[in-house]
Coordinates of N, CA and C in Angstrom, one line a residue:
M1 N 30.9 89.9 153.9 CA 29.4 89.9 154.3 C 28.6 89.1 153.3
K2 N 28.9 89.1 152.0 CA 28.2 88.4 151.0 C 28.3 86.9 151.3
A3 N 29.5 86.4 151.6 CA 29.8 85.0 151.9 C 29.0 84.6 153.2
F4 N 28.9 85.5 154.2 CA 28.2 85.1 155.4 C 26.7 84.9 155.1
F5 N 26.1 85.7 154.3 CA 24.7 85.5 154.0 C 24.5 84.3 153.1
E6 N 25.5 84.1 152.3 CA 25.4 82.9 151.4 C 25.4 81.6 152.3
H7 N 26.2 81.6 153.3 CA 26.2 80.4 154.2 C 24.9 80.3 154.9
I8 N 24.4 81.4 155.4 CA 23.1 81.4 156.1 C 22.0 80.9 155.2
G9 N 22.0 81.3 154.0 CA 20.9 80.9 153.0 C 21.0 79.4 152.7
R10 N 22.3 78.9 152.6 CA 22.4 77.5 152.3 C 22.0 76.6 153.5
I11 N 22.3 77.1 154.7 CA 21.9 76.4 155.9 C 20.4 76.3 156.0
I12 N 19.7 77.4 155.7 CA 18.2 77.5 155.7 C 17.7 76.5 154.7
L13 N 18.2 76.5 153.5 CA 17.8 75.6 152.4 C 18.0 74.2 152.8
M14 N 19.1 73.9 153.5 CA 19.4 72.5 153.9 C 18.4 72.0 154.9
I15 N 18.1 72.9 155.9 CA 17.1 72.5 156.9 C 15.7 72.4 156.3
G16 N 15.4 73.4 155.5 CA 14.1 73.5 154.9 C 13.8 72.2 154.0
G17 N 14.9 71.8 153.2 CA 14.7 70.7 152.4 C 14.6 69.4 153.2
G18 N 15.1 69.4 154.4 CA 15.0 68.2 155.3 C 13.7 68.1 155.9
L19 N 12.9 69.2 156.0 CA 11.6 69.1 156.6 C 10.4 68.7 155.7
K20 N 10.8 68.3 154.4 CA 9.8 67.9 153.5 C 9.3 66.5 153.9
R21 N 8.1 66.1 153.4 CA 7.5 64.8 153.7 C 8.4 63.7 153.3
P22 N 8.8 62.7 154.2 CA 9.7 61.6 153.9 C 9.0 60.6 152.9
E23 N 9.8 60.0 152.1 CA 9.3 59.0 151.1 C 8.9 57.7 151.8
N24 N 9.6 57.3 152.8 CA 9.3 56.1 153.6 C 9.6 56.4 155.0
L25 N 8.5 56.6 155.8 CA 8.7 57.0 157.2 C 9.4 55.9 158.0
K26 N 9.2 54.7 157.7 CA 9.9 53.6 158.5 C 11.4 53.6 158.4
V27 N 11.8 53.8 157.1 CA 13.3 53.9 156.9 C 13.9 55.1 157.6
Y28 N 13.2 56.2 157.6 CA 13.7 57.4 158.2 C 13.7 57.2 159.7
W29 N 12.7 56.5 160.3 CA 12.7 56.2 161.7 C 13.9 55.3 162.1
I30 N 14.2 54.3 161.3 CA 15.3 53.5 161.6 C 16.6 54.3 161.6
E31 N 16.8 55.2 160.6 CA 17.9 56.0 160.6 C 18.0 57.0 161.8
F32 N 16.9 57.5 162.2 CA 16.9 58.4 163.4 C 17.3 57.6 164.6
M33 N 16.7 56.4 164.8 CA 17.1 55.6 166.0 C 18.6 55.2 166.0
G34 N 19.1 54.9 164.8 CA 20.5 54.6 164.7 C 21.4 55.8 165.1
Q35 N 21.0 57.0 164.7 CA 21.7 58.2 165.1 C 21.6 58.4 166.6
C36 N 20.4 58.2 167.2 CA 20.3 58.3 168.6 C 21.2 57.4 169.4
V37 N 21.3 56.2 168.9 CA 22.3 55.2 169.6 C 23.7 55.7 169.4
S38 N 24.1 56.1 168.2 CA 25.4 56.5 167.9 C 25.8 57.8 168.7
I39 N 24.9 58.8 168.7 CA 25.2 60.0 169.4 C 25.1 59.9 170.9
G40 N 24.0 59.3 171.3 CA 23.7 59.2 172.8 C 24.6 58.2 173.5
I41 N 24.5 56.9 173.1 CA 25.2 55.8 173.7 C 26.7 55.9 173.4
G42 N 27.1 56.3 172.2 CA 28.5 56.5 171.8 C 29.2 57.6 172.6
S43 N 28.5 58.6 173.0 CA 29.1 59.7 173.7 C 29.0 59.6 175.2
L44 N 28.3 58.6 175.7 CA 28.0 58.5 177.2 C 29.3 58.2 178.0
P45 N 30.3 57.4 177.5 CA 31.5 57.1 178.3 C 32.3 58.4 178.6
I46 N 32.5 59.2 177.6 CA 33.3 60.4 177.8 C 32.6 61.4 178.7
V47 N 31.2 61.5 178.5 CA 30.4 62.4 179.4 C 30.5 61.9 180.9
L48 N 30.5 60.6 181.1 CA 30.6 60.1 182.5 C 31.9 60.4 183.1
V49 N 33.0 60.2 182.3 CA 34.4 60.4 182.8 C 34.6 61.9 183.2
I50 N 34.2 62.8 182.2 CA 34.4 64.2 182.4 C 33.5 64.7 183.6
S51 N 32.3 64.2 183.8 CA 31.4 64.7 184.8 C 31.9 64.4 186.2
I52 N 32.2 63.1 186.4 CA 32.6 62.7 187.7 C 33.9 63.3 188.2
F53 N 34.8 63.5 187.3 CA 36.1 64.2 187.8 C 35.8 65.7 187.9
M54 N 34.9 66.3 187.1 CA 34.6 67.7 187.3 C 34.0 68.0 188.6
G55 N 33.1 67.1 189.1 CA 32.5 67.3 190.4 C 33.5 67.1 191.5
M56 N 34.4 66.1 191.4 CA 35.4 65.9 192.4 C 36.4 67.0 192.5
V57 N 36.8 67.6 191.3 CA 37.8 68.7 191.3 C 37.1 69.9 191.9
M58 N 35.9 70.2 191.6 CA 35.2 71.4 192.1 C 35.1 71.3 193.6
T59 N 34.8 70.1 194.2 CA 34.7 70.0 195.6 C 36.0 70.3 196.3
V60 N 37.1 69.8 195.8 CA 38.4 70.1 196.4 C 38.8 71.5 196.2
Q61 N 38.5 72.1 195.1 CA 38.9 73.5 194.8 C 38.1 74.5 195.6
F62 N 36.8 74.2 195.7 CA 36.0 75.1 196.5 C 36.4 75.1 198.0
N63 N 36.7 73.9 198.5 CA 37.2 73.8 199.8 C 38.5 74.6 200.0
Y64 N 39.4 74.6 199.0 CA 40.6 75.4 199.1 C 40.4 76.9 199.1
L65 N 39.3 77.3 198.3 CA 39.0 78.7 198.3 C 38.3 79.3 199.5
I66 N 37.6 78.4 200.2 CA 36.9 78.9 201.4 C 37.8 78.8 202.6
I67 N 38.4 79.9 202.9 CA 39.5 79.9 204.0 C 38.9 80.4 205.3
S68 N 37.8 81.0 205.3 CA 37.2 81.5 206.5 C 36.6 80.4 207.3
P69 N 36.9 80.3 208.6 CA 36.2 79.3 209.5 C 34.8 79.6 209.8
L70 N 34.4 80.8 209.4 CA 33.0 81.2 209.7 C 32.0 80.7 208.6
V71 N 32.6 80.3 207.5 CA 31.7 79.8 206.4 C 31.5 78.3 206.6
S72 N 30.2 77.9 206.5 CA 29.9 76.5 206.7 C 30.4 75.7 205.5
K73 N 30.8 74.4 205.8 CA 31.2 73.5 204.7 C 30.1 73.1 203.8
T74 N 28.8 73.3 204.3 CA 27.7 72.9 203.4 C 27.6 73.8 202.2
V75 N 28.3 75.0 202.2 CA 28.3 75.9 201.1 C 28.9 75.2 199.9
I76 N 29.9 74.3 200.1 CA 30.6 73.6 199.0 C 29.6 72.8 198.2
G77 N 28.7 72.1 198.9 CA 27.7 71.3 198.2 C 26.8 72.1 197.3
S78 N 26.4 73.3 197.8 CA 25.6 74.2 197.0 C 26.3 74.7 195.8
L79 N 27.6 75.1 196.0 CA 28.4 75.6 194.9 C 28.6 74.5 193.8
V80 N 28.9 73.3 194.2 CA 29.1 72.2 193.3 C 27.8 72.0 192.5
R81 N 26.7 72.0 193.2 CA 25.4 71.8 192.5 C 25.1 72.9 191.5
D82 N 25.2 74.1 192.0 CA 24.8 75.3 191.1 C 25.8 75.4 190.0
S83 N 27.1 75.2 190.2 CA 28.1 75.3 189.1 C 27.9 74.2 188.1
S84 N 27.5 73.0 188.5 CA 27.3 71.9 187.6 C 26.0 72.2 186.7
I85 N 25.0 72.7 187.4 CA 23.7 73.0 186.6 C 23.8 74.2 185.7
L86 N 24.4 75.3 186.2 CA 24.4 76.5 185.5 C 25.4 76.6 184.4
E87 N 26.6 76.1 184.6 CA 27.7 76.4 183.7 C 28.5 75.2 183.3
F88 N 29.1 74.5 184.2 CA 30.1 73.5 183.9 C 29.5 72.3 183.0
C89 N 28.4 71.7 183.4 CA 27.9 70.6 182.6 C 27.3 71.0 181.3
P90 N 26.4 72.1 181.3 CA 25.9 72.4 180.0 C 26.9 73.1 179.0
T91 N 27.9 73.7 179.5 CA 28.8 74.4 178.6 C 30.1 73.5 178.3
I92 N 30.8 73.1 179.3 CA 32.0 72.4 179.1 C 31.7 71.0 178.4
T93 N 30.7 70.4 178.9 CA 30.4 69.1 178.3 C 29.9 69.2 176.9
N94 N 29.2 70.3 176.6 CA 28.8 70.5 175.2 C 29.9 70.9 174.3
I95 N 30.9 71.5 174.8 CA 32.1 71.8 174.0 C 32.8 70.5 173.6
V96 N 32.9 69.6 174.6 CA 33.5 68.3 174.3 C 32.7 67.6 173.3
L97 N 31.4 67.6 173.5 CA 30.5 66.9 172.5 C 30.6 67.5 171.1
A98 N 30.9 68.8 171.1 CA 31.1 69.4 169.8 C 32.2 68.8 169.0
G99 N 33.3 68.4 169.7 CA 34.4 67.8 169.1 C 34.1 66.3 168.8
V100 N 33.4 65.6 169.7 CA 33.1 64.2 169.5 C 32.0 64.0 168.4
I101 N 30.9 64.7 168.6 CA 29.7 64.5 167.7 C 29.9 65.3 166.4
G102 N 30.4 66.5 166.6 CA 30.5 67.4 165.4 C 31.4 66.9 164.4
S103 N 32.6 66.4 164.8 CA 33.6 65.9 163.9 C 33.1 64.6 163.2
K104 N 32.3 63.8 163.9 CA 31.7 62.6 163.4 C 30.7 62.9 162.3
I105 N 29.8 63.9 162.6 CA 28.8 64.2 161.6 C 29.4 64.8 160.3
S106 N 30.4 65.8 160.5 CA 31.0 66.4 159.4 C 31.8 65.4 158.5
S107 N 32.6 64.5 159.2 CA 33.4 63.6 158.4 C 32.5 62.6 157.7
E108 N 31.4 62.1 158.4 CA 30.6 61.1 157.7 C 29.9 61.7 156.5
L109 N 29.3 62.9 156.6 CA 28.7 63.5 155.4 C 29.7 63.9 154.4
G110 N 30.8 64.4 154.8 CA 31.9 64.8 153.8 C 32.4 63.6 153.0
N111 N 32.6 62.5 153.7 CA 33.0 61.3 153.0 C 32.0 60.8 152.0
M112 N 30.7 60.9 152.4 CA 29.6 60.5 151.5 C 29.5 61.4 150.3
R113 N 29.8 62.7 150.5 CA 29.8 63.6 149.4 C 30.9 63.4 148.4
L114 N 32.1 63.1 148.9 CA 33.3 62.9 148.1 C 33.2 61.6 147.3
S115 N 32.6 60.6 148.0 CA 32.5 59.3 147.3 C 31.3 59.2 146.5
E116 N 30.6 60.3 146.3 CA 29.4 60.4 145.5 C 28.2 59.6 145.9
Q117 N 28.2 59.2 147.2 CA 27.1 58.4 147.7 C 25.8 59.3 147.8
I118 N 26.0 60.6 148.1 CA 24.9 61.5 148.2 C 24.3 61.7 146.8
D119 N 25.2 61.9 145.8 CA 24.7 62.1 144.5 C 23.9 60.8 144.0
A120 N 24.4 59.7 144.4 CA 23.7 58.4 144.0 C 22.3 58.3 144.6
L121 N 22.2 58.7 145.9 CA 20.9 58.7 146.5 C 19.9 59.7 145.9
E122 N 20.4 60.9 145.5 CA 19.6 61.9 144.9 C 19.1 61.4 143.5
I123 N 20.0 60.7 142.8 CA 19.6 60.2 141.5 C 18.4 59.1 141.6
M124 N 18.5 58.4 142.8 CA 17.4 57.4 143.1 C 16.1 58.1 143.5
G125 N 16.1 59.4 143.7 CA 14.9 60.1 144.1 C 14.8 60.3 145.6
I126 N 15.8 60.1 146.3 CA 15.8 60.2 147.8 C 16.2 61.6 148.2
N127 N 15.4 62.2 149.1 CA 15.7 63.5 149.6 C 16.9 63.3 150.6
T128 N 18.1 63.6 150.2 CA 19.2 63.3 151.1 C 19.3 64.2 152.3
R129 N 18.7 65.4 152.2 CA 18.7 66.3 153.3 C 17.8 65.8 154.4
A130 N 16.7 65.2 154.0 CA 15.8 64.6 155.0 C 16.3 63.3 155.5
Y131 N 16.9 62.5 154.7 CA 17.4 61.2 155.1 C 18.7 61.2 155.8
L132 N 19.6 62.1 155.4 CA 20.9 62.1 156.0 C 21.1 63.1 157.1
V133 N 20.6 64.3 156.8 CA 20.9 65.5 157.7 C 19.9 65.6 158.8
L134 N 18.6 65.5 158.5 CA 17.6 65.8 159.5 C 17.6 64.8 160.7
P135 N 17.8 63.5 160.5 CA 17.9 62.5 161.6 C 19.0 62.9 162.5
K136 N 20.2 63.3 162.0 CA 21.3 63.7 162.9 C 20.9 64.9 163.7
I137 N 20.2 65.9 163.2 CA 19.8 67.1 163.9 C 18.8 66.7 165.0
L138 N 17.8 65.9 164.6 CA 16.8 65.5 165.6 C 17.4 64.7 166.7
A139 N 18.4 63.8 166.4 CA 19.0 62.9 167.4 C 19.8 63.8 168.4
C140 N 20.5 64.8 167.9 CA 21.2 65.7 168.8 C 20.3 66.4 169.7
I141 N 19.1 66.9 169.1 CA 18.2 67.7 170.0 C 17.6 66.8 171.1
F142 N 17.4 65.5 170.8 CA 16.8 64.6 171.8 C 17.8 64.1 172.7
M143 N 19.0 63.7 172.3 CA 20.0 63.0 173.1 C 20.9 63.8 173.9
I144 N 21.3 65.0 173.3 CA 22.2 65.8 174.1 C 21.7 66.3 175.4
P145 N 20.4 66.8 175.4 CA 19.8 67.2 176.8 C 19.8 66.0 177.7
C146 N 19.6 64.8 177.2 CA 19.6 63.6 178.1 C 21.0 63.4 178.7
L147 N 22.0 63.6 177.8 CA 23.4 63.5 178.3 C 23.8 64.5 179.3
I148 N 23.3 65.7 179.1 CA 23.6 66.8 180.1 C 22.9 66.6 181.4
I149 N 21.7 66.0 181.4 CA 21.0 65.7 182.7 C 21.8 64.6 183.4
I150 N 22.3 63.6 182.7 CA 23.2 62.6 183.3 C 24.5 63.2 183.8
S151 N 25.0 64.1 183.0 CA 26.3 64.8 183.4 C 26.1 65.6 184.7
I152 N 25.0 66.3 184.9 CA 24.7 67.1 186.1 C 24.7 66.1 187.3
A153 N 23.9 65.0 187.1 CA 23.8 64.1 188.2 C 25.1 63.4 188.6
V154 N 25.9 63.0 187.6 CA 27.1 62.4 187.9 C 28.1 63.4 188.5
S155 N 28.1 64.6 188.0 CA 29.0 65.6 188.6 C 28.7 65.9 190.0
I156 N 27.5 65.9 190.4 CA 27.1 66.1 191.8 C 27.6 64.9 192.6
W157 N 27.4 63.7 192.1 CA 27.8 62.5 192.7 C 29.3 62.4 192.9
G158 N 30.0 63.0 191.9 CA 31.5 63.0 192.0 C 31.9 63.9 193.1
G159 N 31.2 65.0 193.3 CA 31.5 65.8 194.5 C 31.2 65.1 195.8
Y160 N 30.2 64.3 195.8 CA 29.8 63.5 197.0 C 30.9 62.5 197.3
F161 N 31.4 61.8 196.2 CA 32.5 60.8 196.4 C 33.7 61.5 197.0
A162 N 34.0 62.7 196.4 CA 35.2 63.4 196.9 C 35.1 63.8 198.4
S163 N 33.9 64.1 198.8 CA 33.7 64.4 200.2 C 33.8 63.2 201.1
M164 N 33.4 62.0 200.5 CA 33.5 60.8 201.3 C 34.9 60.3 201.5
F165 N 35.7 60.3 200.4 CA 37.0 59.7 200.5 C 38.2 60.7 200.7
S166 N 37.9 61.8 201.2 CA 38.9 62.8 201.5 C 38.5 63.5 202.8
N167 N 39.4 64.4 203.2 CA 39.2 65.1 204.5 C 38.6 66.5 204.2
V168 N 38.0 66.7 203.0 CA 37.5 67.9 202.6 C 36.3 68.3 203.6
M169 N 35.4 67.4 203.7 CA 34.2 67.6 204.5 C 33.5 66.2 204.7
T170 N 32.5 66.2 205.5 CA 31.7 64.9 205.6 C 30.7 64.8 204.5
S171 N 30.3 63.6 204.2 CA 29.3 63.4 203.2 C 28.0 64.0 203.6
Q172 N 27.7 64.0 204.9 CA 26.4 64.6 205.4 C 26.4 66.1 205.1
Q173 N 27.5 66.8 205.3 CA 27.6 68.2 205.1 C 27.4 68.5 203.6
F174 N 28.0 67.7 202.7 CA 27.8 67.8 201.3 C 26.4 67.6 200.9
S175 N 25.7 66.6 201.4 CA 24.3 66.3 201.1 C 23.4 67.5 201.6
D176 N 23.7 68.0 202.7 CA 22.9 69.1 203.2 C 23.1 70.4 202.3
G177 N 24.3 70.6 201.8 CA 24.5 71.7 200.9 C 23.8 71.5 199.6
V178 N 23.8 70.3 199.1 CA 23.2 70.0 197.8 C 21.6 70.2 197.8
T179 N 21.0 69.9 198.9 CA 19.6 70.0 199.0 C 19.0 71.3 199.5
V180 N 19.8 72.2 199.9 CA 19.3 73.5 200.5 C 19.2 74.5 199.4
D181 N 18.1 75.3 199.4 CA 17.9 76.5 198.5 C 18.1 76.1 197.0
F182 N 17.5 75.0 196.6 CA 17.6 74.7 195.2 C 16.5 75.4 194.4
H183 N 16.9 76.0 193.3 CA 16.0 76.8 192.4 C 15.7 76.0 191.1
P184 N 14.5 75.5 190.9 CA 14.2 74.7 189.7 C 14.4 75.5 188.4
Y185 N 14.4 76.8 188.5 CA 14.6 77.6 187.3 C 16.0 77.4 186.8
D186 N 17.0 77.1 187.7 CA 18.3 76.9 187.2 C 18.4 75.7 186.2
L187 N 17.6 74.7 186.5 CA 17.6 73.5 185.6 C 16.9 73.8 184.3
I188 N 15.9 74.7 184.3 CA 15.2 75.1 183.1 C 16.2 75.9 182.2
Y189 N 17.0 76.8 182.9 CA 18.0 77.6 182.2 C 19.0 76.7 181.6
S190 N 19.5 75.7 182.3 CA 20.5 74.8 181.8 C 20.0 74.0 180.5
M191 N 18.7 73.6 180.5 CA 18.1 72.9 179.4 C 17.9 73.8 178.2
V192 N 17.6 75.1 178.4 CA 17.5 76.1 177.3 C 18.9 76.2 176.6
K193 N 19.9 76.4 177.5 CA 21.2 76.5 176.9 C 21.6 75.2 176.1
T194 N 21.3 74.1 176.7 CA 21.7 72.8 176.1 C 20.9 72.6 174.7
F195 N 19.7 73.0 174.7 CA 18.9 72.9 173.4 C 19.5 73.8 172.4
T196 N 19.9 75.0 172.7 CA 20.5 75.9 171.8 C 21.9 75.3 171.3
F197 N 22.7 74.8 172.2 CA 24.0 74.3 171.9 C 23.8 73.0 171.0
S198 N 22.8 72.2 171.2 CA 22.6 71.0 170.4 C 22.3 71.4 169.0
L199 N 21.6 72.5 168.7 CA 21.4 72.9 167.4 C 22.7 73.3 166.7
F200 N 23.6 74.0 167.4 CA 24.9 74.3 166.8 C 25.7 73.0 166.5
I201 N 25.7 72.1 167.5 CA 26.5 70.9 167.4 C 26.1 70.0 166.2
S202 N 24.8 70.1 165.8 CA 24.3 69.3 164.7 C 24.3 70.0 163.4
I203 N 23.8 71.3 163.4 CA 23.6 72.0 162.1 C 24.9 72.4 161.5
I204 N 25.9 73.0 162.2 CA 27.1 73.5 161.7 C 28.0 72.4 161.1
P205 N 28.2 71.3 161.8 CA 29.0 70.2 161.1 C 28.3 69.5 160.0
A206 N 26.9 69.4 160.1 CA 26.2 68.9 158.9 C 26.3 69.7 157.7
Y207 N 26.3 71.0 157.9 CA 26.5 72.0 156.8 C 27.8 71.8 156.1
F208 N 28.9 71.8 156.9 CA 30.2 71.7 156.4 C 30.4 70.3 155.7
G209 N 29.9 69.3 156.2 CA 30.0 68.0 155.6 C 29.2 67.8 154.3
Y210 N 27.9 68.3 154.4 CA 27.0 68.1 153.3 C 27.4 68.9 152.0
Y211 N 28.0 70.0 152.2 CA 28.4 70.9 151.0 C 29.9 70.8 150.8
L212 N 30.5 69.8 151.2 CA 32.0 69.7 151.1 C 32.4 69.6 149.6
K213 N 33.5 70.3 149.3 CA 34.1 70.2 148.0 C 35.6 70.0 148.1
G214 N 36.1 69.4 147.1 CA 37.6 69.2 147.0 C 38.0 67.7 147.1
G215 N 39.1 67.5 147.7 CA 39.6 66.1 147.8 C 39.5 65.6 149.2
A216 N 40.1 64.5 149.5 CA 40.0 63.8 150.8 C 40.6 64.6 151.9
I217 N 41.6 65.4 151.6 CA 42.2 66.2 152.7 C 41.2 67.3 153.2
E218 N 40.2 67.6 152.4 CA 39.2 68.6 152.9 C 38.2 68.0 153.9
I219 N 38.2 66.7 154.1 CA 37.3 66.1 155.1 C 37.8 66.5 156.5
G220 N 39.1 66.4 156.7 CA 39.7 66.8 158.0 C 39.6 68.3 158.2
R221 N 39.8 69.1 157.2 CA 39.7 70.5 157.3 C 38.3 71.0 157.7
A222 N 37.3 70.3 157.0 CA 35.9 70.7 157.3 C 35.5 70.3 158.7
A223 N 36.0 69.1 159.2 CA 35.7 68.7 160.5 C 36.3 69.7 161.5
T224 N 37.5 70.1 161.3 CA 38.2 71.1 162.2 C 37.5 72.4 162.2
K225 N 37.1 72.9 161.0 CA 36.4 74.2 160.9 C 35.1 74.2 161.6
S226 N 34.3 73.1 161.4 CA 33.0 72.9 162.0 C 33.1 72.9 163.5
V227 N 34.1 72.2 164.1 CA 34.3 72.1 165.5 C 34.7 73.5 166.1
V228 N 35.6 74.1 165.5 CA 36.0 75.4 166.0 C 34.9 76.4 165.9
L229 N 34.2 76.5 164.8 CA 33.0 77.4 164.7 C 31.9 77.1 165.7
T230 N 31.7 75.8 165.9 CA 30.7 75.4 166.9 C 31.0 75.8 168.3
C231 N 32.3 75.6 168.7 CA 32.7 76.0 170.0 C 32.6 77.5 170.2
I232 N 33.0 78.3 169.2 CA 32.9 79.8 169.3 C 31.4 80.2 169.4
L233 N 30.5 79.6 168.7 CA 29.1 79.9 168.8 C 28.5 79.5 170.2
I234 N 29.0 78.4 170.7 CA 28.5 77.9 172.0 C 28.9 78.9 173.1
L235 N 30.2 79.4 173.0 CA 30.7 80.4 174.0 C 29.9 81.7 173.9
C236 N 29.7 82.2 172.6 CA 28.9 83.4 172.4 C 27.5 83.3 172.9
A237 N 26.9 82.2 172.6 CA 25.5 82.0 173.0 C 25.4 81.8 174.5
D238 N 26.4 81.2 175.1 CA 26.4 81.1 176.6 C 26.4 82.4 177.2
Y239 N 27.2 83.4 176.8 CA 27.1 84.7 177.3 C 25.8 85.4 177.1
L240 N 25.3 85.3 175.9 CA 24.0 86.0 175.5 C 22.9 85.4 176.3
L241 N 22.8 84.1 176.4 CA 21.7 83.5 177.2 C 21.8 83.8 178.7
S242 N 23.0 83.9 179.2 CA 23.2 84.3 180.6 C 22.7 85.7 180.8
M243 N 23.0 86.6 179.9 CA 22.5 88.0 180.0 C 21.0 88.1 179.9
L244 N 20.4 87.3 179.1 CA 19.0 87.3 178.9 C 18.1 86.6 179.9
L245 N 18.6 85.5 180.4 CA 17.8 84.6 181.2 C 18.1 84.7 182.7
L246 N 19.3 85.2 183.1 CA 19.6 85.3 184.5 C 19.5 86.7 185.0

């Protein structure tokens, strides 16, 4: 229990130190934009691949599960839409991003810590928590929701393509199902989850990397620990937010 509160205190100090007034706002802005490009554009290909196949697979599987001839095929479009918005895109995609982005953040900061680059910046009077950690957290907060919105759209389009190029259903039936009984609150709920998950994806790996100790082998261990812990927190938060918001 003592170690748990020690970790929480160090995370609070790390974030609190990063919120101090920057020495040079232009330099910090350049670093933030660089992180946005690295996190957002760098993760876009894997998000697109996962999302389109996720939508296609859901369409085929939902068609397999609906065996009653009394159930309209348009239900499949509604199920793909709601599943993509409520669970699959904000949760599964963020778990993948936890591995892609989280390991990158942890390894990058850990390597800088072991090579004493962070110590050198601090000797020069630079607030490393504000210059190195905060831009990564802010970039995740801004870019991950954008990636999830793209993921939702691509997942639904994947289901549409599956309906077009297979005998599952007609594309018109799928389109009718996607547009019927849409609840805007579902999208708000998805964004709340995504914002929460983006904090985990950025803060936990940054903490493990920034306070890394030991040799080079510890970089890989820290990245693994941060990704595992982030995934566990995402799954726990997914359940709690579902209980609170739905």
